[in-house]
Amino acid sequence: CDMKDMDSVRAAKEKLANAIAQALAVGVPESDLQDAEIRRKKLHNTVEDLKGSIRVFCRIRPLNKREKDLGDHMVTKQTDPMTLVVGDNKDHKFMFDAVFTPGKQEEIFEDCKDLVQSAVDGYNVTLFAYGQTGAG
């Protein structure tokens, strides 16, 4: 997909969403904004389609106090926003849609919020998280 196309569709969606919010703030009835809301949903889902239906994020938790006290060290290194190297071997490189080391919940939500919006708009979405419970 052409990133310029996706950026222009995203910008149009955000501009329309802001206009809807401003209209509601000055008292325009929601019923008068139905056409604009339908267009916003279509723009939103166009952005999601351009991104692709499957996205894989990786979050590496920091070492906890116990692990540090035992002398453990990180075996992963983020080399750019989408690449993770495991161990000292540069051949063990993995590509993701985003890498968080460790990443705050807010940062991760920023990348997932569009999927949440799609669910609110009535579309089917799936978020799958894998990891040890309480691991971060």
mmCIF file of N, CA, C and O in Angstrom, residues 7 72-73 87 101:
data_model
loop_
_atom_site.group_PDB
_atom_site.id
_atom_site.type_symbol
_atom_site.label_atom_id
_atom_site.label_comp_id
_atom_site.label_asym_id
_atom_site.label_seq_id
_atom_site.Cartn_x
_atom_site.Cartn_y
_atom_site.Cartn_z
ATOM 1 N N ASP A 7 -1.998 7.892 4.539
ATOM 2 C CA ASP A 7 -1.913 9.120 5.328
ATOM 3 C C ASP A 7 -2.983 10.121 4.923
ATOM 4 O O ASP A 7 -3.567 10.790 5.777
ATOM 5 N N ASP A 72 20.851 -11.794 35.587
ATOM 6 C CA ASP A 72 20.319 -11.997 34.238
ATOM 7 C C ASP A 72 20.486 -10.717 33.422
ATOM 8 O O ASP A 72 20.592 -9.620 33.972
ATOM 9 N N HIS A 73 20.502 -10.863 32.110
ATOM 10 C CA HIS A 73 20.599 -9.693 31.236
ATOM 11 C C HIS A 73 19.663 -9.886 30.041
ATOM 12 O O HIS A 73 19.263 -11.002 29.714
ATOM 13 N N GLY A 87 19.580 -12.432 20.940
ATOM 14 C CA GLY A 87 20.940 -12.903 21.167
ATOM 15 C C GLY A 87 21.962 -12.036 20.459
ATOM 16 O O GLY A 87 21.658 -10.938 19.976
ATOM 17 N N THR A 101 9.704 -1.986 23.693
ATOM 18 C CA THR A 101 10.696 -2.488 24.659
ATOM 19 C C THR A 101 10.873 -1.476 25.778
ATOM 20 O O THR A 101 11.773 -0.653 25.686
#
